[in-house]
Amino acid sequence: MRAYEPDDTDWAILHELQLDARISFNELGRRIHLSPPSVAERVRRLEGHGILTGYAAHVDPAAVGQDVTAYINLRCDPGRCLLKTADPEEFPEVVEIHKLAGRHCTMLRVRVASIAHFEGLVERIGTHGPLETTMVMSTPFTRREVRPAPPRRPVTTGDAWWQAKDASGDA
Amino acid sequence: MRAYEPDDTDWAILHELQLDARISFNELGRRIHLSPPSVAERVRRLEGHGILTGYAAHVDPAAVGQDVTAYINLRCDPGRCLLKTADPEEFPEVVEIHKLAGRHCTMLRVRVASIAHFEGLVERIGTHGPLETTMVMSTPFTRREVRPAPPRRPVTTGDAWWQAKDASGDA
DNA sequence: AATGAAAGGTCGGCAAC
DNA sequence: GTTGCCGACCTTTCATT
């Protein structure tokens, strides 16, 4: 069970703040038809429950000359795991790190100013283990806002061969 | 050549606003030792040049029950490209789309409430072409702030066999 | 849990230097 | 880029529903 379940009003607040984090409680209340004190109380509740975790300005990397985005999938050598043997400050180009299930142990999202720079980065990271790189050509969208989970859909629209008609399962 | 090159003061502003987008111009000026009108002018300049592109609240997906993050790498069938034949609203679980160079044409970052939900999503997206999925187990960090590009590093520390000593190239 | 009013502080914009 | 000022807006508190 989750600590707190946002209601529709909370989701309206989350929506507005994800669109523009700089609006005042007054303006926010105006938009969602709630008085400023109520808005403030809800925002603090959402913050308190760890749902609202912060407010950030977005800086367009391409506008400051960091045009190249790529992913690096890494399979760290035993004892040379990037996450355990390297300081993140060593790799400012790495903007995102995921630990993965599957063939690779780690996926890095990197942002650099040029392919030449990327080549140097790959050499540096390659000391930790074999890797695969994927260049991003364009990003139709990113950072889509968090919304309430849609109602669960059935896995398939019709019955499949592995679905017993009497719906007996091992649940 | 880029339209506008942020100076150190601009970067200080970008830093503070990426840390907390909700501070006032007053507070911002206090932190970077600049008067509020100057701060306001710089912020508007950065916005005007497309460097500051927006301000967003961060909502923790896990805190609202969307615990599962995964990537789907897709190689769209000819004429059934996901980006051209599907409405993004059809796939609210897809929070990020990248067009790729390499083996796959598209990488999707998806966020769902459960593995069961993920299975259904994969079935729906699978109609567009063959795909590979990668589960994210954890994310040590994401959304690292944009910073000034570090000085370019040499590709290798020493000369390599393909580097001619007289530095003649085809540039 | 939300509202309304009132108090006090803060903010943002403008003009002048 | 800075200072000073003014009007407007904002946040908070508290009593009330």
Short mmCIF file of N, CA and C (backbone and C1' of nucleotides) in Angstrom, two decimals, chain C residues 1-16:
data_model
loop_
_atom_site.label_atom_id
_atom_site.label_comp_id
_atom_site.label_asym_id
_atom_site.label_seq_id
_atom_site.Cartn_x
_atom_site.Cartn_y
_atom_site.Cartn_z
P DA C 1 -7.58 15.90 5.13
"O5'" DA C 1 -8.59 16.98 4.56
"C5'" DA C 1 -9.59 16.62 3.62
"C4'" DA C 1 -10.36 17.84 3.25
"C3'" DA C 1 -9.52 18.98 2.63
"O3'" DA C 1 -10.02 19.27 1.35
"C1'" DA C 1 -10.98 19.82 4.32
P DA C 2 -9.31 20.36 0.45
"O5'" DA C 2 -10.22 21.66 0.55
"C5'" DA C 2 -11.59 21.57 0.22
"C4'" DA C 2 -12.29 22.86 0.57
"C3'" DA C 2 -11.64 24.11 -0.02
"O3'" DA C 2 -12.60 24.85 -0.75
"C1'" DA C 2 -12.00 24.37 2.30
P DT C 3 -12.16 26.17 -1.51
"O5'" DT C 3 -12.68 27.34 -0.58
"C5'" DT C 3 -14.03 27.34 -0.14
"C4'" DT C 3 -14.23 28.45 0.86
"C3'" DT C 3 -13.70 29.81 0.40
"O3'" DT C 3 -14.79 30.71 0.31
"C1'" DT C 3 -13.05 29.32 2.64
P DG C 4 -14.70 31.99 -0.62
"O5'" DG C 4 -14.47 33.14 0.46
"C5'" DG C 4 -15.33 33.24 1.57
"C4'" DG C 4 -14.73 34.18 2.60
"C3'" DG C 4 -14.03 35.40 1.99
"O3'" DG C 4 -14.62 36.59 2.52
"C1'" DG C 4 -12.60 34.28 3.56
P DA C 5 -14.15 37.99 2.00
"O5'" DA C 5 -13.35 38.52 3.28
"C5'" DA C 5 -13.81 38.19 4.59
"C4'" DA C 5 -12.78 38.67 5.61
"C3'" DA C 5 -12.05 39.95 5.20
"O3'" DA C 5 -11.83 40.75 6.35
"C1'" DA C 5 -10.48 38.22 5.50
P DA C 6 -11.30 42.25 6.21
"O5'" DA C 6 -10.06 42.32 7.22
"C5'" DA C 6 -9.86 41.29 8.19
"C4'" DA C 6 -8.41 41.25 8.60
"C3'" DA C 6 -7.62 42.52 8.25
"O3'" DA C 6 -6.69 42.79 9.27
"C1'" DA C 6 -6.62 40.67 7.19
P DA C 7 -5.89 44.14 9.39
"O5'" DA C 7 -4.40 43.63 9.66
"C5'" DA C 7 -4.18 42.49 10.48
"C4'" DA C 7 -2.80 41.92 10.21
"C3'" DA C 7 -1.75 43.01 10.00
"O3'" DA C 7 -0.63 42.78 10.84
"C1'" DA C 7 -1.77 41.47 8.16
P DG C 8 0.47 43.91 11.00
"O5'" DG C 8 1.75 43.27 10.31
"C5'" DG C 8 2.01 41.87 10.43
"C4'" DG C 8 2.82 41.42 9.24
"C3'" DG C 8 3.92 42.41 8.86
"O3'" DG C 8 5.18 41.79 9.08
"C1'" DG C 8 2.70 41.65 6.93
P DG C 9 6.52 42.55 8.72
"O5'" DG C 9 6.94 41.74 7.41
"C5'" DG C 9 6.80 40.32 7.39
"C4'" DG C 9 6.95 39.81 5.98
"C3'" DG C 9 8.20 40.33 5.27
"O3'" DG C 9 8.95 39.23 4.78
"C1'" DG C 9 6.23 40.71 3.94
P DT C 10 10.34 39.47 4.15
"O5'" DT C 10 10.01 39.29 2.60
"C5'" DT C 10 9.10 38.28 2.22
"C4'" DT C 10 8.72 38.47 0.78
"C3'" DT C 10 9.90 38.88 -0.13
"O3'" DT C 10 10.03 37.91 -1.14
"C1'" DT C 10 7.98 40.22 -0.54
P DC C 11 11.26 37.99 -2.11
"O5'" DC C 11 10.49 38.39 -3.44
"C5'" DC C 11 9.22 37.80 -3.70
"C4'" DC C 11 8.52 38.54 -4.82
"C3'" DC C 11 9.45 38.88 -5.98
"O3'" DC C 11 8.99 38.27 -7.16
"C1'" DC C 11 8.15 40.79 -5.27
P DG C 12 9.96 38.22 -8.42
"O5'" DG C 12 9.43 39.41 -9.33
"C5'" DG C 12 8.04 39.52 -9.59
"C4'" DG C 12 7.75 40.82 -10.30
"C3'" DG C 12 8.71 41.14 -11.45
"O3'" DG C 12 7.96 41.70 -12.51
"C1'" DG C 12 8.77 42.87 -9.83
P DG C 13 8.65 41.95 -13.90
"O5'" DG C 13 8.49 43.52 -14.07
"C5'" DG C 13 7.21 44.12 -13.85
"C4'" DG C 13 7.35 45.61 -13.77
"C3'" DG C 13 8.22 46.23 -14.87
"O3'" DG C 13 7.55 47.34 -15.42
"C1'" DG C 13 9.03 46.88 -12.72
P DC C 14 8.13 48.04 -16.73
"O5'" DC C 14 8.39 49.53 -16.27
"C5'" DC C 14 7.59 50.09 -15.21
"C4'" DC C 14 8.33 51.27 -14.60
"C3'" DC C 14 9.22 52.03 -15.59
"O3'" DC C 14 8.87 53.41 -15.58
"C1'" DC C 14 10.41 51.49 -13.60
P DA C 15 9.43 54.36 -16.73
"O5'" DA C 15 10.31 55.38 -15.90
"C5'" DA C 15 9.88 55.77 -14.60
"C4'" DA C 15 11.05 56.32 -13.81
"C3'" DA C 15 12.03 57.17 -14.65
"O3'" DA C 15 12.32 58.37 -13.96
"C1'" DA C 15 13.19 55.46 -13.50
P DA C 16 13.21 59.49 -14.64
"O5'" DA C 16 14.56 59.41 -13.78
"C5'" DA C 16 14.48 59.46 -12.35
"C4'" DA C 16 15.86 59.19 -11.77
"C3'" DA C 16 16.99 59.96 -12.45
"O3'" DA C 16 17.86 60.49 -11.46
"C1'" DA C 16 17.47 57.65 -12.45
#
